[in-house]
JSON list of C-alpha atoms in Angstrom, two decimals:
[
{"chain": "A", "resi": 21, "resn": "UNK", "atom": "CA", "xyz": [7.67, 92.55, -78.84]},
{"chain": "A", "resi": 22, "resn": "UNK", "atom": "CA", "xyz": [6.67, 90.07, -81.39]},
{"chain": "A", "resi": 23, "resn": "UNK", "atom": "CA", "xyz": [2.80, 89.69, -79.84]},
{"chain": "A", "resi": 24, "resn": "UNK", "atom": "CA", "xyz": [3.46, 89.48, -76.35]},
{"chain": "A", "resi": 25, "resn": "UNK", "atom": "CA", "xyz": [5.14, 86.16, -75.07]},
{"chain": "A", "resi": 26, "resn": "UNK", "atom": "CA", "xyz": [7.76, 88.11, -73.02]},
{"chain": "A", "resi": 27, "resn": "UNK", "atom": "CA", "xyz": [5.55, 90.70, -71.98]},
{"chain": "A", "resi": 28, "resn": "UNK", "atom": "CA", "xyz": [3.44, 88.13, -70.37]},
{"chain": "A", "resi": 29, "resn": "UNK", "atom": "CA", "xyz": [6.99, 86.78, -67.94]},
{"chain": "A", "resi": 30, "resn": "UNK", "atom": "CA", "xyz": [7.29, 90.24, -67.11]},
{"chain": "A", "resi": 31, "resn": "UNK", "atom": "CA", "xyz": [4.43, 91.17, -65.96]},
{"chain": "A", "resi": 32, "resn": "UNK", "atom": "CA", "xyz": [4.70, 87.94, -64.03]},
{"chain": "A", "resi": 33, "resn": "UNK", "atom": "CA", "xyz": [7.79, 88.25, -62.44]},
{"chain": "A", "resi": 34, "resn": "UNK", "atom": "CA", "xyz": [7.20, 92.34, -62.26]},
{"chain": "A", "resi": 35, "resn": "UNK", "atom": "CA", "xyz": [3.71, 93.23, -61.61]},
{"chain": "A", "resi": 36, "resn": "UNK", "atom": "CA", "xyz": [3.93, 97.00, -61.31]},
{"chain": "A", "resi": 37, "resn": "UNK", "atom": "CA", "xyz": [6.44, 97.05, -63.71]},
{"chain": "A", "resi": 38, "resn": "UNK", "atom": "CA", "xyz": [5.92, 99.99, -66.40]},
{"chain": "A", "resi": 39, "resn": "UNK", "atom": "CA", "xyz": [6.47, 97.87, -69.75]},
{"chain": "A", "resi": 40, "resn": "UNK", "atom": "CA", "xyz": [7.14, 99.43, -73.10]},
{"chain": "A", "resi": 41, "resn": "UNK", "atom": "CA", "xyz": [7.03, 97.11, -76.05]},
{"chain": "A", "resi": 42, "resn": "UNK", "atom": "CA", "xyz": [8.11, 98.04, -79.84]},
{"chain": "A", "resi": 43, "resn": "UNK", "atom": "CA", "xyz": [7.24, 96.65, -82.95]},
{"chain": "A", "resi": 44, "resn": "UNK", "atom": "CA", "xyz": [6.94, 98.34, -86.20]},
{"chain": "A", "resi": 45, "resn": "UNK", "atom": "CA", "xyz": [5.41, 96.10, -87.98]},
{"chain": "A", "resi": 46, "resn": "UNK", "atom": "CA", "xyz": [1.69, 97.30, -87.81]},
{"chain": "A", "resi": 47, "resn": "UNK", "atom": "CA", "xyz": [-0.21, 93.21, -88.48]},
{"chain": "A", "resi": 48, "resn": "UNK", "atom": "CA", "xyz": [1.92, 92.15, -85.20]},
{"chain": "A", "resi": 49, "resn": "UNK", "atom": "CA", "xyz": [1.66, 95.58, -83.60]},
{"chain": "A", "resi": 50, "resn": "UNK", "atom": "CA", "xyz": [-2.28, 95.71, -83.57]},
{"chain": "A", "resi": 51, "resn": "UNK", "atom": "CA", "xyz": [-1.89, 91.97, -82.17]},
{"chain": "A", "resi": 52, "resn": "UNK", "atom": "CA", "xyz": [-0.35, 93.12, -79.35]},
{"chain": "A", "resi": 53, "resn": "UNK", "atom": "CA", "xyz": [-2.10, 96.20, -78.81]},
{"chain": "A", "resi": 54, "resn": "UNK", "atom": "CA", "xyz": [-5.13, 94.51, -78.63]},
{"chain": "A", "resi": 55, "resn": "UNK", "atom": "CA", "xyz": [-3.53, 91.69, -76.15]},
{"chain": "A", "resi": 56, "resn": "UNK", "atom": "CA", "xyz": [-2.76, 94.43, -73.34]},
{"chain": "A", "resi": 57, "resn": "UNK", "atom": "CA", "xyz": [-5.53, 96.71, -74.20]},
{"chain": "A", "resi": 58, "resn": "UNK", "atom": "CA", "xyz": [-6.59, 96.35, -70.77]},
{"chain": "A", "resi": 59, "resn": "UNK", "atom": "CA", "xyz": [-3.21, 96.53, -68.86]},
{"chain": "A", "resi": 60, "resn": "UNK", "atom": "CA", "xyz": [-2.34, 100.75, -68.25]},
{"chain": "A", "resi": 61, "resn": "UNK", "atom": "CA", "xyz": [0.85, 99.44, -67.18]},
{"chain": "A", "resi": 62, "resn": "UNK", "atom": "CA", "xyz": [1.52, 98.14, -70.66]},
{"chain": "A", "resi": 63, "resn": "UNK", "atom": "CA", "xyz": [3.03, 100.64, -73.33]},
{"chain": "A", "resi": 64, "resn": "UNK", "atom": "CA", "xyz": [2.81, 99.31, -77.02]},
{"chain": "A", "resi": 65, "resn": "UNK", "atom": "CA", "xyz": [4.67, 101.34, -79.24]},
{"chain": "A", "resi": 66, "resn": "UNK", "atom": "CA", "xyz": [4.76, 100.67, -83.08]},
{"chain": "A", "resi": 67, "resn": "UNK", "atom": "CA", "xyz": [7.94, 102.01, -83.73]},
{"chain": "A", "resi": 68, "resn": "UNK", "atom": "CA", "xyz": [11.73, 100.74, -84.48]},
{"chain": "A", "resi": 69, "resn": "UNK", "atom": "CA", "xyz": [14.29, 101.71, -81.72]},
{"chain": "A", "resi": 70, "resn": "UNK", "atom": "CA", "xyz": [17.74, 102.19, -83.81]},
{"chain": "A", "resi": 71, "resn": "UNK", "atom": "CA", "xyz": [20.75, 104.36, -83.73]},
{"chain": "A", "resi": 72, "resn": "UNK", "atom": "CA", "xyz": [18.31, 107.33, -85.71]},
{"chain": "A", "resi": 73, "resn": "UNK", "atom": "CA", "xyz": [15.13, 109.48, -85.20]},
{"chain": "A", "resi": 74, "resn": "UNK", "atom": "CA", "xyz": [13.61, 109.33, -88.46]},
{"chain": "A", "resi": 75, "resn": "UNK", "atom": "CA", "xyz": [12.51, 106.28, -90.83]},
{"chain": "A", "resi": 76, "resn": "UNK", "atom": "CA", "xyz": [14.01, 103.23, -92.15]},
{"chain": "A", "resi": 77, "resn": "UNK", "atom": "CA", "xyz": [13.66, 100.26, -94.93]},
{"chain": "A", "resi": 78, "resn": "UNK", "atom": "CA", "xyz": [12.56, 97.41, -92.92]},
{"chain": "A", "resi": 79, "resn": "UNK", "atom": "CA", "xyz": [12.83, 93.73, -94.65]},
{"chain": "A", "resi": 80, "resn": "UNK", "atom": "CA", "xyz": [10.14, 91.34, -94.48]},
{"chain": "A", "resi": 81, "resn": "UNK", "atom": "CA", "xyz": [10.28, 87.48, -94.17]},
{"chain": "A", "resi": 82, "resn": "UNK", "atom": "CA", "xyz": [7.70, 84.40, -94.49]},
{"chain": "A", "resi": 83, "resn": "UNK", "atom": "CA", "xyz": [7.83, 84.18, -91.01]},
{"chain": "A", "resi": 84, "resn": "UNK", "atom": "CA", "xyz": [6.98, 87.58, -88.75]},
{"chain": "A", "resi": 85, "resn": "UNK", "atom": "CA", "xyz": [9.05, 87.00, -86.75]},
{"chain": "A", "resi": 86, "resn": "UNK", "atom": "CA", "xyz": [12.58, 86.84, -88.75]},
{"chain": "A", "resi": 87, "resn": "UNK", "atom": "CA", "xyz": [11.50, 90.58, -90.03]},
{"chain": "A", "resi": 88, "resn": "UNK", "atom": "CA", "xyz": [14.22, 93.01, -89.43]},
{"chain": "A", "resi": 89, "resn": "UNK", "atom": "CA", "xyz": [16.42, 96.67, -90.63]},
{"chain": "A", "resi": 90, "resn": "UNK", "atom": "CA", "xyz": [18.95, 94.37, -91.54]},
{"chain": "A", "resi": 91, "resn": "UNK", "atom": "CA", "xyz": [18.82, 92.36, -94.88]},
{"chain": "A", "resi": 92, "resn": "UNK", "atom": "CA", "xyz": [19.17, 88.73, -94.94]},
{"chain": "A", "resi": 93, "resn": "UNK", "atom": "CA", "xyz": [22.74, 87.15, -94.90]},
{"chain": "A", "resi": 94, "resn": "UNK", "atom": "CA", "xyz": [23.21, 86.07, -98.55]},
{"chain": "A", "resi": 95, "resn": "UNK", "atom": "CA", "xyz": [24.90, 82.87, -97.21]},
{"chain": "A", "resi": 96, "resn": "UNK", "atom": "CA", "xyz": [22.40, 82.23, -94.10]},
{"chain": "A", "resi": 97, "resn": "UNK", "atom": "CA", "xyz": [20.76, 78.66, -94.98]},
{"chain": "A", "resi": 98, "resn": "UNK", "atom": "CA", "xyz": [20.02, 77.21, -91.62]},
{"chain": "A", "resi": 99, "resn": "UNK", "atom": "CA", "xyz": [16.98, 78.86, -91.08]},
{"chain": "A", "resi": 100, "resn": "UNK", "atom": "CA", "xyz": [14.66, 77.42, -93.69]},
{"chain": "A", "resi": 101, "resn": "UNK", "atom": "CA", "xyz": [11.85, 79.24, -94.89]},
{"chain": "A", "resi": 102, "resn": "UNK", "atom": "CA", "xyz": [11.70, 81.55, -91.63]},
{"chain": "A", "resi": 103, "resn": "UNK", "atom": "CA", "xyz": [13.99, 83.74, -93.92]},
{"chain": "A", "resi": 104, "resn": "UNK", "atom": "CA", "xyz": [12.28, 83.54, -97.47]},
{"chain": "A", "resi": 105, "resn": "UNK", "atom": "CA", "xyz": [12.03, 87.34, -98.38]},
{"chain": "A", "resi": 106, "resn": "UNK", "atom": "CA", "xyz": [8.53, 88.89, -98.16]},
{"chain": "A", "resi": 107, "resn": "UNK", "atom": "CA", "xyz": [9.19, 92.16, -99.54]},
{"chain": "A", "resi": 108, "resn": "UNK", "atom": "CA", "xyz": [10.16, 95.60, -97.98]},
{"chain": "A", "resi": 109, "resn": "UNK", "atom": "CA", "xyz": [8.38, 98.48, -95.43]},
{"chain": "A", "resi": 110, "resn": "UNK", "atom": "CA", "xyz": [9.46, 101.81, -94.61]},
{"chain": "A", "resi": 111, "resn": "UNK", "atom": "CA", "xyz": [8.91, 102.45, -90.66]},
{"chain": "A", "resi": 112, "resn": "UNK", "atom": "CA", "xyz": [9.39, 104.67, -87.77]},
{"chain": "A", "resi": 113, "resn": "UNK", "atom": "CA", "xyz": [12.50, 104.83, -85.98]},
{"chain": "A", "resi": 114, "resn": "UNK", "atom": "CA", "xyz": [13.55, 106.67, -82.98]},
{"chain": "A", "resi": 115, "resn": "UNK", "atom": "CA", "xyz": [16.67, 106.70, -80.45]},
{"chain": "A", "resi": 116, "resn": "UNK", "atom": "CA", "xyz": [16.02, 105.00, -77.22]},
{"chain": "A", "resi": 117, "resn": "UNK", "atom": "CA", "xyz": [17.47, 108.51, -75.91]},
{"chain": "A", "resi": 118, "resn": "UNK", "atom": "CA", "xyz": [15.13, 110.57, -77.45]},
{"chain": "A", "resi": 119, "resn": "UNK", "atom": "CA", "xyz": [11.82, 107.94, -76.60]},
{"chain": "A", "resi": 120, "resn": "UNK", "atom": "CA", "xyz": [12.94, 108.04, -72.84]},
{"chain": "A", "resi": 121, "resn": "UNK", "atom": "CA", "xyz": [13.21, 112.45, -73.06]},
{"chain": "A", "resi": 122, "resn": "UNK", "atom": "CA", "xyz": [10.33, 112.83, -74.48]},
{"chain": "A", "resi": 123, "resn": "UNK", "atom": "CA", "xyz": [8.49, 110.14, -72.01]},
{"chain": "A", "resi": 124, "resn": "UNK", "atom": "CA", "xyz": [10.06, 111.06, -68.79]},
{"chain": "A", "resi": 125, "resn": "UNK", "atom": "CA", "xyz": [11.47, 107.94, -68.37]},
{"chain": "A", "resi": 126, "resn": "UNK", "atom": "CA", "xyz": [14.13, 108.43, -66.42]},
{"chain": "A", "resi": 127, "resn": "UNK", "atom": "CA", "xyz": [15.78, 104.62, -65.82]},
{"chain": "A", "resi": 128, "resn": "UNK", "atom": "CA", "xyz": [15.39, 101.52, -67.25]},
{"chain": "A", "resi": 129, "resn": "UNK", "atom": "CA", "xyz": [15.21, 98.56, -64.92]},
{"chain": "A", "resi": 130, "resn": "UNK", "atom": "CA", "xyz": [15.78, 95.98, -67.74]},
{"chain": "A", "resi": 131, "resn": "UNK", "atom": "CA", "xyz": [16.78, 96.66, -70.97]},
{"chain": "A", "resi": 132, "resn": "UNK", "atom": "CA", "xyz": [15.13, 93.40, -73.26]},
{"chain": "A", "resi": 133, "resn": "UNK", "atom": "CA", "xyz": [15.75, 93.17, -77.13]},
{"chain": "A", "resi": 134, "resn": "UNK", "atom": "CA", "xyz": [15.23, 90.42, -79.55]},
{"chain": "A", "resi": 135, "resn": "UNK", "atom": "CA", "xyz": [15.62, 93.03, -82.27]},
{"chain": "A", "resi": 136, "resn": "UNK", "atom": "CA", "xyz": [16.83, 90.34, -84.85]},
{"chain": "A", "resi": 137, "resn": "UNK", "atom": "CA", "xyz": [20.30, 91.59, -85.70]},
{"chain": "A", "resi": 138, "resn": "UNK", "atom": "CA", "xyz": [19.43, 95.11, -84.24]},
{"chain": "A", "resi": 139, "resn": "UNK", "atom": "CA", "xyz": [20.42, 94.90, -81.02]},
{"chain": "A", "resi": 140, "resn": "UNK", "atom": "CA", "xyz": [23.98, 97.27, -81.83]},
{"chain": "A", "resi": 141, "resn": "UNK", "atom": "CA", "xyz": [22.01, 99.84, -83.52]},
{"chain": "A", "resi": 142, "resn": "UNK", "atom": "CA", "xyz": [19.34, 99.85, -80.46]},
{"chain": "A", "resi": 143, "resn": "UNK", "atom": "CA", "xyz": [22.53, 100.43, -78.06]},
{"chain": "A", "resi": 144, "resn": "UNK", "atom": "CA", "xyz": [23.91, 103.11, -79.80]},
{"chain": "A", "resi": 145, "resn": "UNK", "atom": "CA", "xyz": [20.94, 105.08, -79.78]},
{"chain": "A", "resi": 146, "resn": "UNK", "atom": "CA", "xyz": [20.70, 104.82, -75.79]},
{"chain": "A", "resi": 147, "resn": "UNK", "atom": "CA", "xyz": [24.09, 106.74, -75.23]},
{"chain": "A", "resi": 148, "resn": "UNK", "atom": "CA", "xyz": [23.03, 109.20, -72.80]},
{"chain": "A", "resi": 149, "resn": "UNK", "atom": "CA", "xyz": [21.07, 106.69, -71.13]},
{"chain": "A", "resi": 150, "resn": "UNK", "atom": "CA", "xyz": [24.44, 104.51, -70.74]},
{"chain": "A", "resi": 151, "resn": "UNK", "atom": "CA", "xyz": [26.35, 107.61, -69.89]},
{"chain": "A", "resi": 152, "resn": "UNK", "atom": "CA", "xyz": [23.99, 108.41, -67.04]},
{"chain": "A", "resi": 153, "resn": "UNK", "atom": "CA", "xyz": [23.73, 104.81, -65.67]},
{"chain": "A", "resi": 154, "resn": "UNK", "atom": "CA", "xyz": [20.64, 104.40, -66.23]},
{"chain": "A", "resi": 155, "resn": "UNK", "atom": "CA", "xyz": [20.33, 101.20, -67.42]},
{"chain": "A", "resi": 156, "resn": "UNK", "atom": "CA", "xyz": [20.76, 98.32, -65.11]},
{"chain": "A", "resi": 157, "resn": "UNK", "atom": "CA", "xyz": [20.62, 95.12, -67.19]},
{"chain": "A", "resi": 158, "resn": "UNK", "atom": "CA", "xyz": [20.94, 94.27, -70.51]},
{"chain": "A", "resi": 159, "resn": "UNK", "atom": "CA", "xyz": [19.11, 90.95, -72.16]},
{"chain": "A", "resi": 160, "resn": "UNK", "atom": "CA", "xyz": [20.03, 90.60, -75.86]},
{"chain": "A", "resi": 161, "resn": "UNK", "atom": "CA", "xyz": [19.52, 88.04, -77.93]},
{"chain": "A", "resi": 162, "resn": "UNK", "atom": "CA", "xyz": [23.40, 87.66, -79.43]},
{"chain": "A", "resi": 163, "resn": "UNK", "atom": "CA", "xyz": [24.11, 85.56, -82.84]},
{"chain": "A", "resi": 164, "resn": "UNK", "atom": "CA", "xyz": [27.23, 83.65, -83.43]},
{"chain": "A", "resi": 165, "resn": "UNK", "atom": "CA", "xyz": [27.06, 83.80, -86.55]},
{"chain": "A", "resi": 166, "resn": "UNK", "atom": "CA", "xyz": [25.69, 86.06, -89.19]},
{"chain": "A", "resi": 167, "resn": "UNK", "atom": "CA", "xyz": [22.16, 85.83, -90.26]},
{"chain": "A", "resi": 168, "resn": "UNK", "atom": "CA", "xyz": [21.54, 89.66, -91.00]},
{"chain": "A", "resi": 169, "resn": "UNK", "atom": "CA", "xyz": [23.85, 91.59, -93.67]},
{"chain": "A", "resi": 170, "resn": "UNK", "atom": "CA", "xyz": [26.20, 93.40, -91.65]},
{"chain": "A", "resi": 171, "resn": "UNK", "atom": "CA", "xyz": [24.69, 92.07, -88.70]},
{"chain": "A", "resi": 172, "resn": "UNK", "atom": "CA", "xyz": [27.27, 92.40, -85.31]},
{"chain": "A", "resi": 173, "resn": "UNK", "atom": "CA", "xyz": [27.97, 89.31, -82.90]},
{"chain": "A", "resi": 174, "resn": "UNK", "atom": "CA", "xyz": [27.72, 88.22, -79.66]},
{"chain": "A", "resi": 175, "resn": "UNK", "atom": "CA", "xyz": [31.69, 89.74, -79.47]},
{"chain": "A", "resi": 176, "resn": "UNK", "atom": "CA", "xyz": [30.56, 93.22, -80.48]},
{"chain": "A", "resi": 177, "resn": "UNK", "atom": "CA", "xyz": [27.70, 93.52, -78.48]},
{"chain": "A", "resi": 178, "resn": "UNK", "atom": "CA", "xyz": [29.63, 92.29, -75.99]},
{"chain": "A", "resi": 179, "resn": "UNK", "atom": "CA", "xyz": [32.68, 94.59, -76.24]},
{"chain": "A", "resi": 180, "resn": "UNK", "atom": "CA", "xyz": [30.14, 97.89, -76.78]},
{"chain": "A", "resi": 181, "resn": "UNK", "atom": "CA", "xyz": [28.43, 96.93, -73.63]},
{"chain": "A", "resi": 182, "resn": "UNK", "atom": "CA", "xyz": [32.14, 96.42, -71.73]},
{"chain": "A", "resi": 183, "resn": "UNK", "atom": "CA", "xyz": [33.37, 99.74, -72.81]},
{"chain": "A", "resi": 184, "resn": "UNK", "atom": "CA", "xyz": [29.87, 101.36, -70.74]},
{"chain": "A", "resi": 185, "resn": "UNK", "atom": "CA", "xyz": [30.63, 99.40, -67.32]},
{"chain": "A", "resi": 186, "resn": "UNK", "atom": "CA", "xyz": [28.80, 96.27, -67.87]},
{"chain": "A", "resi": 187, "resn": "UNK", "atom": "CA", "xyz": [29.93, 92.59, -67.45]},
{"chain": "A", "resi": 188, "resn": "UNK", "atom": "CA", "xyz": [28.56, 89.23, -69.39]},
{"chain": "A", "resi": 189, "resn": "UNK", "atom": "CA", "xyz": [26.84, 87.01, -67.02]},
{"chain": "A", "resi": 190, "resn": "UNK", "atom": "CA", "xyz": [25.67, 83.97, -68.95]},
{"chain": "A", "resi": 191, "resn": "UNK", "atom": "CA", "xyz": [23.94, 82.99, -71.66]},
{"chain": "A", "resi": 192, "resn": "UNK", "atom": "CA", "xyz": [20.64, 81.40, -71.73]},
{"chain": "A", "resi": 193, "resn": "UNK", "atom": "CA", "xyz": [18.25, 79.36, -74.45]},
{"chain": "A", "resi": 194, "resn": "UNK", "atom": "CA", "xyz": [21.59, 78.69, -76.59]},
{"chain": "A", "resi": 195, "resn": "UNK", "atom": "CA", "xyz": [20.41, 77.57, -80.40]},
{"chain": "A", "resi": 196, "resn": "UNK", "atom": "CA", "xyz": [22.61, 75.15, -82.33]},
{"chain": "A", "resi": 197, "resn": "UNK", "atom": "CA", "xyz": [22.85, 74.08, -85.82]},
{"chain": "A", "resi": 198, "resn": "UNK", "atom": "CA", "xyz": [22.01, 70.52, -86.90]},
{"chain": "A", "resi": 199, "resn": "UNK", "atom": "CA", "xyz": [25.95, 70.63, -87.22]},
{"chain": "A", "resi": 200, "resn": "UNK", "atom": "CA", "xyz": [26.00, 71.55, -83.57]},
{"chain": "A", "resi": 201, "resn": "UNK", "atom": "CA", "xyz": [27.48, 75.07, -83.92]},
{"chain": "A", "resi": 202, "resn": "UNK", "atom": "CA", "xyz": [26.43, 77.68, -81.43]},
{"chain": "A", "resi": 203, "resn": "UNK", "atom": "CA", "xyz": [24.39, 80.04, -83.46]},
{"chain": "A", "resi": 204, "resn": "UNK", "atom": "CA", "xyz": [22.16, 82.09, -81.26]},
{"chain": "A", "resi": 205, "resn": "UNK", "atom": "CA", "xyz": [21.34, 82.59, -77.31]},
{"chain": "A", "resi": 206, "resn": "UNK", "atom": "CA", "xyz": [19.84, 85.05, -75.30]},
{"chain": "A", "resi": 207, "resn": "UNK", "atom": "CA", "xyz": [23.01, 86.85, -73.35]},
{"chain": "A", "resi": 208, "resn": "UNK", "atom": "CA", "xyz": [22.53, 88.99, -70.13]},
{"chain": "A", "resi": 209, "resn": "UNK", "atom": "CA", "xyz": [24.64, 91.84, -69.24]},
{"chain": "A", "resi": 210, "resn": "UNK", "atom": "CA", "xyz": [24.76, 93.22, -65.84]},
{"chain": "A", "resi": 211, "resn": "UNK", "atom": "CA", "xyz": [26.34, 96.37, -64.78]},
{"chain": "A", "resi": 212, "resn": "UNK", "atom": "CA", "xyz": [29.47, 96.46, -62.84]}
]
């Protein structure tokens, strides 16, 4: 959720929207918390989603909101001192399944992640919710090229989300390098 710049578009666009935002990093976490204090609507959640129920190493940059489970790319040197490590966490991570049982939540109207390099592992932990249908769309940010360590691309994302019924629309806020190489964009994914 970083602290709350989507959120806000949501609620926007979808004012009785039920919103649940996750960040496990507790300084942004408390940000955001406090932000929607006010908003019942508005679900802040200082957890990781991933592939796991359990806990995780999560890697810290200069800049919040680079932090990720996935290491820096070793060879990654377009993004400056966003990326500078900042030293390690251990977090909270749950399954988007097992969230969803043990909340009642039944469908998910729009499935948002900007996960940095996550996105795969946030997927795979929402199996049953794929193999029930119910999750409609799908807005990930996608890379093009490797930031993370071991970090899947637009293609894989794209291929796991084929194989559960759901087609690539377009791609949106598209981030070049200086060299003009297609690095990053935020892709949506629609269900057949």
């Amino acid at each position: 959720v970083n602290v709350g710049q989507t959120t806000r578009k949501y609620r926007k666009l979808c004012p009785k929207a039920q919103i649940y935002g996750f960040e496990p990093y507790f300084d942004v976490y408390a940000k955001y918390a406090h932000t929607f204090a006010n908003d019942s609507r508005i679900h802040p959640v200082p957890l990781a989603l991933s592939d796991t129920d359990g806990e995780a190493e999560f890697f810290l940059n200069k800049n919040h909101y680079t932090n990720s489970l996935l290491q820096n790319a070793p060879d990654y040197t377009d993004g400056g001192e966003r990326y500078i490590p900042a030293g390690t966490l251990q977090v909270s991570t749950q399954k988007l399944d097992t969230f969803c049982a043990a909340h009642d939540i039944e469908h998910i109207d729009i499935l948002k992640m900007d996960v940095q390099g996550g996105e795969l592992v946030v997927l795979k932990g929402a199996e049953d919710m794929f193999r029930r249908g119910a999750i409609d769309l799908v807005y990930a940010e996608v890379e093009f090229e490797r930031i993370y360590k071991d970090q899947p691309l637009f293609a894989d994302i794209q291929s796991f989300l084929h194989e559960r019924g759901f087609s690539h629309y377009k791609t949106y806020n598209e981030y070049t390098s200086p060299g003009g190489a297609l690095l990053s964009g935020d892709a949506l994914f629609i269900k057949k």
